[in-house]
Coordinates of C-alpha atoms in Angstrom, one line a residue:
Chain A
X1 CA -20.5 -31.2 -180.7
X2 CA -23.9 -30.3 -179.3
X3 CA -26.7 -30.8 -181.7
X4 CA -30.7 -31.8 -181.5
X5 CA -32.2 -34.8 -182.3
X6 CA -34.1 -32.8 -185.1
X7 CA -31.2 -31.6 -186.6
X8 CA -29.5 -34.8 -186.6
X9 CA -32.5 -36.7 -188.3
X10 CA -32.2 -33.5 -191.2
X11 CA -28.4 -33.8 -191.4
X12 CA -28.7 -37.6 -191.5
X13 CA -31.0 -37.8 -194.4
X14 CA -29.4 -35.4 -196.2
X15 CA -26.5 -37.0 -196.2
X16 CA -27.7 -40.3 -197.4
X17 CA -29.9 -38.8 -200.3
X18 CA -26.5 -36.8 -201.2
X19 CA -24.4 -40.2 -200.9
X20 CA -26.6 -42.0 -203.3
X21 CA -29.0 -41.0 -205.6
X22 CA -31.4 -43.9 -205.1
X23 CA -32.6 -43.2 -201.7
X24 CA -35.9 -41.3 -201.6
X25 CA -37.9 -40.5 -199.4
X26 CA -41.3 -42.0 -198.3
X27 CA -43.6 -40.8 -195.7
X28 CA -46.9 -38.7 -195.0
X29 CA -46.4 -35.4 -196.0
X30 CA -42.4 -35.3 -197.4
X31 CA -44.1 -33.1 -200.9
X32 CA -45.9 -30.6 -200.7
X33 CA -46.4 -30.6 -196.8
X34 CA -42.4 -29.6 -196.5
X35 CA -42.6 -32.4 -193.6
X36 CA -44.3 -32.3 -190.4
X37 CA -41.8 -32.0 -188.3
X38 CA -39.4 -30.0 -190.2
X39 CA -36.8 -33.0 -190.6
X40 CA -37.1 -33.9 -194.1
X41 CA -35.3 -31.7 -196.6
X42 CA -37.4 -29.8 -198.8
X43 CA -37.3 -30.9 -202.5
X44 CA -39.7 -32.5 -205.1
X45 CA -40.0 -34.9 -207.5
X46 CA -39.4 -38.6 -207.4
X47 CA -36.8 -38.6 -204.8
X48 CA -39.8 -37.5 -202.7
X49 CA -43.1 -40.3 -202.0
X50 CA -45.5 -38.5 -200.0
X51 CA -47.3 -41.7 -198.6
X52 CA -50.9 -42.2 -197.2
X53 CA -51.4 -43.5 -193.7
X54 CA -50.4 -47.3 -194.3
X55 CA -48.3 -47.7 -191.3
X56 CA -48.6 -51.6 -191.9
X57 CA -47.8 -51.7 -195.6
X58 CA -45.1 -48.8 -194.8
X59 CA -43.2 -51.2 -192.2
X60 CA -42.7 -53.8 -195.4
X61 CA -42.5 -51.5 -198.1
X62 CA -38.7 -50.2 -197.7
X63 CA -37.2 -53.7 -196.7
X64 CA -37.9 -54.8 -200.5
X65 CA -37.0 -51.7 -201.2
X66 CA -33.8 -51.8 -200.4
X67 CA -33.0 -55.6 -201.1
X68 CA -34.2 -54.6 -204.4
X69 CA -31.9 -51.6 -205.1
X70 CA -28.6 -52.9 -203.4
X71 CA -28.4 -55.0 -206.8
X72 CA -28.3 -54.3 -210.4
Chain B
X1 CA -50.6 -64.1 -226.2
X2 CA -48.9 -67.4 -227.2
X3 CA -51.2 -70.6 -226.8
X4 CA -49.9 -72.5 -223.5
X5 CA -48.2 -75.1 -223.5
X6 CA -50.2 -77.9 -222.5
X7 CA -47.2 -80.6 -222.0
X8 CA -45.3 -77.5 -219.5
X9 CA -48.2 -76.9 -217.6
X10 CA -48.8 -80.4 -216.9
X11 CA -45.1 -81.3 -216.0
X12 CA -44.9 -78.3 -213.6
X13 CA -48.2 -79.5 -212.1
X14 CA -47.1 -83.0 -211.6
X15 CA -44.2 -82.3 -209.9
X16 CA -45.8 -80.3 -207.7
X17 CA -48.1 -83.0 -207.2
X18 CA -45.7 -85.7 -206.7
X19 CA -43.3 -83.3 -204.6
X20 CA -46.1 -82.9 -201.8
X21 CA -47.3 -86.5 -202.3
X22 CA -43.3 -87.3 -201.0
X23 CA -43.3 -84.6 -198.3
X24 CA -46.5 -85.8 -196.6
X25 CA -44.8 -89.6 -196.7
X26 CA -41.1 -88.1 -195.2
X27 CA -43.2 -86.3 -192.5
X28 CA -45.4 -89.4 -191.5
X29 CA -41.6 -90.8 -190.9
X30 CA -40.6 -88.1 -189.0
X31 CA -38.3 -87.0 -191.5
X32 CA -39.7 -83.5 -192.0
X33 CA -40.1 -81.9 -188.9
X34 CA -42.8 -78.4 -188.0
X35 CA -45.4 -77.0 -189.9
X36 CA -46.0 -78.5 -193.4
X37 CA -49.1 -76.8 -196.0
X38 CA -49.8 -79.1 -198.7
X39 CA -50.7 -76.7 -201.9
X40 CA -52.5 -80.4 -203.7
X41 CA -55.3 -79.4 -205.9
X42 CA -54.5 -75.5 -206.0
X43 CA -51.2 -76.4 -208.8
X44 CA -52.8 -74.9 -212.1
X45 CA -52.3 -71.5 -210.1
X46 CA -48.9 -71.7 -209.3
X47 CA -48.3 -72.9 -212.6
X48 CA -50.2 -71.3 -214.6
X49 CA -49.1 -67.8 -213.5
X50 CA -45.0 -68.3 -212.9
X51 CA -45.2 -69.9 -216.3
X52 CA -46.5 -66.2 -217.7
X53 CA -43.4 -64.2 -216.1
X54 CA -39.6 -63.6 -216.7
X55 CA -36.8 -64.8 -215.0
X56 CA -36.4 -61.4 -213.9
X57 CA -39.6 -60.5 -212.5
X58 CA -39.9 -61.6 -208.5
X59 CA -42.5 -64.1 -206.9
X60 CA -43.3 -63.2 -203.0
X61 CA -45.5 -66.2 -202.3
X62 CA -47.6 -67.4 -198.8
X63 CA -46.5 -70.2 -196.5
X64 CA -48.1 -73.0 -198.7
X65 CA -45.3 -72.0 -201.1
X66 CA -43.7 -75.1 -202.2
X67 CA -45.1 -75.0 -205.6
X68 CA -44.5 -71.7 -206.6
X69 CA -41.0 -72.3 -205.4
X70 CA -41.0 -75.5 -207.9
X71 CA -42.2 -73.6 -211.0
X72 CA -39.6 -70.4 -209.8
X73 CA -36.9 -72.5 -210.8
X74 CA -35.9 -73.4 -206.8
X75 CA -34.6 -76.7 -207.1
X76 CA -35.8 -79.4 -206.2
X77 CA -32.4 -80.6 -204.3
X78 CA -32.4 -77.2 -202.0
X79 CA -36.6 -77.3 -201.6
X80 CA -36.6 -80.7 -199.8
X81 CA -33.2 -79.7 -198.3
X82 CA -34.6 -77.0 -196.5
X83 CA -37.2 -79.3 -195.5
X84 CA -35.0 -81.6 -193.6
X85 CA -33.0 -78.2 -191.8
X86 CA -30.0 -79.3 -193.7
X87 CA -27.5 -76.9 -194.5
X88 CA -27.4 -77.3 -198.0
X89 CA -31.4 -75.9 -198.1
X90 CA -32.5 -72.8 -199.9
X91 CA -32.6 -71.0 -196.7
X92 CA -29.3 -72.4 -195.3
X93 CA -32.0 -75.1 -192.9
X94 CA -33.1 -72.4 -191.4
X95 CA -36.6 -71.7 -192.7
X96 CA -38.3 -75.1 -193.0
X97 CA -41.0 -75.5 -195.2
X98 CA -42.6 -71.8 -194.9
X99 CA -39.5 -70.2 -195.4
X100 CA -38.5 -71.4 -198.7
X101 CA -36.1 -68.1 -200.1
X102 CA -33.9 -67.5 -203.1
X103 CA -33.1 -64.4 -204.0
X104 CA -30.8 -65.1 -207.0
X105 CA -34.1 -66.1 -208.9
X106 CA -36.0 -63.6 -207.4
X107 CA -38.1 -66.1 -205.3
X108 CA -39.0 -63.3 -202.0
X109 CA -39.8 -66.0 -199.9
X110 CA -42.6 -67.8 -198.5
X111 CA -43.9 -66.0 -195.1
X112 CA -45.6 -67.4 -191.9
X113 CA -47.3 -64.3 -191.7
X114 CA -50.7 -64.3 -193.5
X115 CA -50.5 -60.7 -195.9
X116 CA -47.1 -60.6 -194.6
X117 CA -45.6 -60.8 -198.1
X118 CA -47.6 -57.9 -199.9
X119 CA -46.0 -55.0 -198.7
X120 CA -42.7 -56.8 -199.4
X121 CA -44.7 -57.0 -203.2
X122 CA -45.4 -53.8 -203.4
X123 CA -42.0 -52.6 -201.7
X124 CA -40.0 -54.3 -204.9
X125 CA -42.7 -52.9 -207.2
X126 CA -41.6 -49.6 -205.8
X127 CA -38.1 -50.1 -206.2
X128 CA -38.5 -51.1 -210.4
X129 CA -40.6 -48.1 -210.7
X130 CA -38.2 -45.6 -209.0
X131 CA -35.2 -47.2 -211.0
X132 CA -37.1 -47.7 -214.5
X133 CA -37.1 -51.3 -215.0
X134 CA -39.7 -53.3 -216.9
X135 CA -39.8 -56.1 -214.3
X136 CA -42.8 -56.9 -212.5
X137 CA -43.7 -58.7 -209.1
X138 CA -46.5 -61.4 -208.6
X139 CA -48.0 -61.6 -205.1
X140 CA -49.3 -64.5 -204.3
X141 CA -51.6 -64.7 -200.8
X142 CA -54.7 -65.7 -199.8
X143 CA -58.8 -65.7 -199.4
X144 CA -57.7 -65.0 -195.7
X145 CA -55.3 -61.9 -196.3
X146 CA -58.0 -60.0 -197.7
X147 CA -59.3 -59.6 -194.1
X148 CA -55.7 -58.1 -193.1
X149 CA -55.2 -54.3 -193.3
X150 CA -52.2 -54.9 -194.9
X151 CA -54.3 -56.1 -197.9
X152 CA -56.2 -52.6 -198.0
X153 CA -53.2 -50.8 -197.7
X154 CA -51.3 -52.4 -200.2
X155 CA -53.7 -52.6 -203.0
X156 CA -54.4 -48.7 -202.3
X157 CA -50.6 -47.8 -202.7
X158 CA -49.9 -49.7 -206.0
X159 CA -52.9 -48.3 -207.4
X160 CA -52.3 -44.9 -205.9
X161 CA -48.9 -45.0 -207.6
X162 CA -49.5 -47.3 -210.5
X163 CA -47.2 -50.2 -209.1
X164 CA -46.1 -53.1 -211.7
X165 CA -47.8 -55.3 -209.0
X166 CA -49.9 -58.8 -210.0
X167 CA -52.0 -59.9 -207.4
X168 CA -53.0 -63.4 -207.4
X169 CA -55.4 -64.0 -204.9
X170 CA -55.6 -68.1 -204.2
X171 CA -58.9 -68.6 -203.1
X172 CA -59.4 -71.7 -201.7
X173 CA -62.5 -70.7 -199.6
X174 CA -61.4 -71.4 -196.2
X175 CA -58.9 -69.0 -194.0
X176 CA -57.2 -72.1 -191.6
X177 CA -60.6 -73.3 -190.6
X178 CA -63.4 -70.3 -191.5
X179 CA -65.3 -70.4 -194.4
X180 CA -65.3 -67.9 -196.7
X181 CA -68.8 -66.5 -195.5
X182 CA -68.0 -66.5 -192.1
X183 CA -64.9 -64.3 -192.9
X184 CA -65.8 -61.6 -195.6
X185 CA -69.0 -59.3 -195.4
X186 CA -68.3 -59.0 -199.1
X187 CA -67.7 -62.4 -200.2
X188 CA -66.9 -60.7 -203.8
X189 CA -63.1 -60.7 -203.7
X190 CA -62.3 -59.5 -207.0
X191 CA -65.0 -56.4 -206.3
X192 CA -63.7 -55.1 -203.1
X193 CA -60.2 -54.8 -205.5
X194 CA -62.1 -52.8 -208.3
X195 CA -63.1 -50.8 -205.7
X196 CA -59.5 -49.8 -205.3
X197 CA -59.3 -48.4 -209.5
X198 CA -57.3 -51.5 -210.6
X199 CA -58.6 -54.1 -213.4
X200 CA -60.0 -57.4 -211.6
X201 CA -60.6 -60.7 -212.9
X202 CA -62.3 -64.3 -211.3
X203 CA -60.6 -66.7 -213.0
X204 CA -61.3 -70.5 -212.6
X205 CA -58.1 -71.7 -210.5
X206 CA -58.7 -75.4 -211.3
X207 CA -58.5 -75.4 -215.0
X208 CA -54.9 -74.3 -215.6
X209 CA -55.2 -73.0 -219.5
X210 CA -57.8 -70.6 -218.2
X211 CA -55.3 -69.6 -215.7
X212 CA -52.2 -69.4 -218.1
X213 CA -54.0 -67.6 -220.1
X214 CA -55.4 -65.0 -217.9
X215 CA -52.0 -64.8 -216.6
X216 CA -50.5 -63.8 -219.7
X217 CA -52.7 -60.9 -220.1
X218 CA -52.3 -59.7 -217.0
X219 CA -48.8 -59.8 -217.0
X220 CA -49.1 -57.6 -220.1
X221 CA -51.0 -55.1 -219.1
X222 CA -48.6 -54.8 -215.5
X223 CA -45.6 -54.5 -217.9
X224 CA -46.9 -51.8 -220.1
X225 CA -47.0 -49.9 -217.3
X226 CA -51.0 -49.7 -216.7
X227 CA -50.5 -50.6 -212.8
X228 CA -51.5 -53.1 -211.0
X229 CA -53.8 -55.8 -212.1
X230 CA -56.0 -58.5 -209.4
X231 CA -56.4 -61.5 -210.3
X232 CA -59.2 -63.7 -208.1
X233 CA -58.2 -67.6 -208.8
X234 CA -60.6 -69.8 -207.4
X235 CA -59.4 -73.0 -206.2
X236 CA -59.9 -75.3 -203.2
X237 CA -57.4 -77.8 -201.7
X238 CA -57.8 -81.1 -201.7
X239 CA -55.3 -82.1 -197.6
X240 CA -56.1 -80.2 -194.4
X241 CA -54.7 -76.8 -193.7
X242 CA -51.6 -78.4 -192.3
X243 CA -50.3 -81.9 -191.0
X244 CA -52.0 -80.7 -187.6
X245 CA -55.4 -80.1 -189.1
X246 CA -58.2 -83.1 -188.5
X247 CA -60.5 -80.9 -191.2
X248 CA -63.7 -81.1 -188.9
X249 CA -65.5 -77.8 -190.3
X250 CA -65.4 -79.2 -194.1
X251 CA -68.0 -81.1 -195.5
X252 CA -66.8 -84.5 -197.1
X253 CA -69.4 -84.1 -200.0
X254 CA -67.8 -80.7 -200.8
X255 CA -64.5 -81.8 -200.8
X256 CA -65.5 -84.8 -203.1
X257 CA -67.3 -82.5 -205.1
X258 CA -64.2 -80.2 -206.2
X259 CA -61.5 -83.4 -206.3
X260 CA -64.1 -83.9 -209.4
X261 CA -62.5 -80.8 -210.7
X262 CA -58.7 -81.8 -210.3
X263 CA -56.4 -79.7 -212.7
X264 CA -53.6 -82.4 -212.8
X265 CA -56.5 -85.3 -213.8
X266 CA -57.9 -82.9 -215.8
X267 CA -55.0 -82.7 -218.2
X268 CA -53.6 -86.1 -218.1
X269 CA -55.3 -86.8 -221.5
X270 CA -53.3 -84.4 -223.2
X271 CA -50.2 -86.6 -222.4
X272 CA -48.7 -88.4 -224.8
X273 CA -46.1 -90.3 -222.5
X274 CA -47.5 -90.4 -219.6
X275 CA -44.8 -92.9 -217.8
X276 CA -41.8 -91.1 -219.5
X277 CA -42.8 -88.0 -217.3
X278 CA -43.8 -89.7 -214.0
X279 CA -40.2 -91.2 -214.3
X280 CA -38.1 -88.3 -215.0
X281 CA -40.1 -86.7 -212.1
X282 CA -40.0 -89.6 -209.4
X283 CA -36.1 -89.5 -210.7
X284 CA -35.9 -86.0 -209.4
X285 CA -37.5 -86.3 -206.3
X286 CA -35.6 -89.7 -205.5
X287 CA -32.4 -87.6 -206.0
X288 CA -33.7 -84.5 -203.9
X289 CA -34.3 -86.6 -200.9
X290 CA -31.5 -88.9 -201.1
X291 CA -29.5 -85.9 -201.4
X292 CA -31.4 -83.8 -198.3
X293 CA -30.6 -86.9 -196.3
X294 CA -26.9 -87.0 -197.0
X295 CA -26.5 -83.4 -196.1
X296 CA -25.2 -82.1 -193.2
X297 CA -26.7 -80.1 -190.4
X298 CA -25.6 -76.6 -189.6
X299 CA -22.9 -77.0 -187.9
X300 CA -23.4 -75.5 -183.9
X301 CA -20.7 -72.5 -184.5
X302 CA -23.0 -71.0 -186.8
X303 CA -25.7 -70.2 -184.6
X304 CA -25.1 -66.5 -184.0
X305 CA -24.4 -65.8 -187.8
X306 CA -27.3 -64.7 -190.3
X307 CA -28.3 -62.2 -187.4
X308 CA -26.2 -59.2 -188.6
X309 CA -24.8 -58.2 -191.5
X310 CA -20.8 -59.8 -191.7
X311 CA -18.4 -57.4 -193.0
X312 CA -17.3 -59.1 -196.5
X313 CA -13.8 -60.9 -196.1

């Protein structure tokens, strides 16, 4: 199978956002933007958190995230 | 708003109190090993404010964290476990005293890193909002993470997005060894978070009613969904920044000067039975360390595990 590392980021997120309706996603420019390097799947609303450039809070942000929401 | 209850407040400070008082003794003997940050005159904070949430709302605390652990509902067997690296410790032995963890009561650790816990904070915040819940998630850090960038970051985020996020910012005045002044260009703490379009409140850190109380209402207005809330508690510890720490840059006046303001003197009058509760405390510390020093180490085999995820058996 040949494929591009672009396509593969798309296909992978797409596939987890389909596999579980939890994930979202976070980043600078996921809304509006469409993504600015065409990876993320286009889409609105709350599955999508267009984030400001807080690369340090962003590196903490999903861990608790996803501790959080593998529970209850 | 209830009124607090004076009697709760003062048991949760006093074993706070007498906890550390023990730890400080165990490490003079050697029994406590690495760093060790006594939280002694700074307990109306701790609690004051865990006494105002749920048993479902989370605590991510700093690495002078062994009283918020206390008041979380960590016991006091696992606390001075970990402590000792025993296996039987909070943290499996691993952690030590700035790695106090337990996520069944929602206790998201203590963290070497200074700031290191508020994006975790905001990161659980993020998680009850996307999934509805009423829950919210106290942040606990200090004078000194408000130089970080994390701090800026993070306060801008659960603002931006209206986070259920308290932040309780434990003043104490000093970051390690640097005063206040020699830190911040803005020594106004609780303005530079206004700035960031959340409510912000100084709130004397040494008289625990005034804390409980602020608490309370700041936990009210998170839960009701009004976003984030900042909370500046102004407090000032009494031991060196660590067992390491001679306390050369500290004058001796100044530190005599706030002792005069000690919460847990300040509410002993309130105690009826004053000897009742210093027994049923020394009684659980007594069994906490004679149980830490039954426990066993982790055994060698073990070393590689905690490092990935097992598959479950």
């Amino acid at each position: 199978m040949k494929t591009t590392y672009r396509e593969a980021i798309r296909e992978s997120i797409r596939q987890a956002m389909r596999e579980d309706e939890r994930v979202f996603l976070m980043g600078e420019d996921v809304g509006a933007y469409g993504g600015s390097f065409g990876v993320s799947p286009s889409g609105s609303g709350t599955r999508r958190c267009p984030s400001p450039r807080s690369s340090g809070a962003a590196s903490g942000l999903p861990w608790a995230g996803c501790g959080r929401s593998s529970k209850s | 708003m209830t009124a607090p209850d004076k009697h709760a407040l003062l048991r949760q400070m006093l074993r706070i109190r007498r906890f550390e008082e023990r730890c400080v003794e165990l490490y003079s003997a050697s029994k406590i090993r690495g760093f060790l940050h006594i939280y002694i005159g700074e307990e109306a904070i701790a609690a004051g404010v865990i006494s105002a949430l749920r048993d479902d709302d989370a605590v991510v605390s700093t690495y002078r964290e062994h009283g918020h652990a206390l008041v979380r509902g960590v016991p006091a067997d696992a606390i001075m476990a970990e402590m000792f690296g025993r296996s039987t410790g909070c943290s499996h032995g691993r952690g030590g005293s700035m790695h106090l963890f337990d996520a069944q009561r929602r206790f998201y650790g203590g963290n070497a890193i200074v700031g290191g816990g508020m994006p975790l904070a905001v990161g659980l915040a993020l998680a009850d909002r996307q999934t509805a819940a009423t829950r919210i998630t106290a942040c606990f850090f200090g004078d000194g993470a408000v130089a970080e960038g994390e701090f800026h970051e993070c306060l801008n985020l659960a603002a931006l997005w209206r986070l259920p996020v308290l932040f309780c910012c434990e003043n104490n005045r000093y970051a390690m060894g640097t005063v206040l002044e020699r830190e911040h260009a803005a020594t106004d703490l609780a303005a530079r978070a206004a700035s960031y379009s959340m409510p912000s409140r100084v709130v004397d850190g040494m008289d625990v009613v005034e804390v409980a109380n602020a608490a309370q209402e700041a936990v009210a207005a998170v839960r009701a969904g009004g976003g984030p809330y900042f909370l500046e508690l102004q407090t000032y510890r009494f031991r060196a920044h660590s067992m390491y720490d001679p306390d050369r840059y500290r004058d001796k006046a100044e530190i005599a000067a706030w002792k005069k303001r000690d919460p847990v003197a300040a509410m002993l009058a309130h105690e009826t039975d004053l000897d009742a509760l210093e027994q049923e405390i020394a009684a659980e510390i007594d069994a906490a360390v004679r149980a830490a020093e039954a426990a066993p180490l982790e055994p060698v085999g073990d070393l590689t595990r905690h490092v990935y995820a097992e598959a479950s058996a």
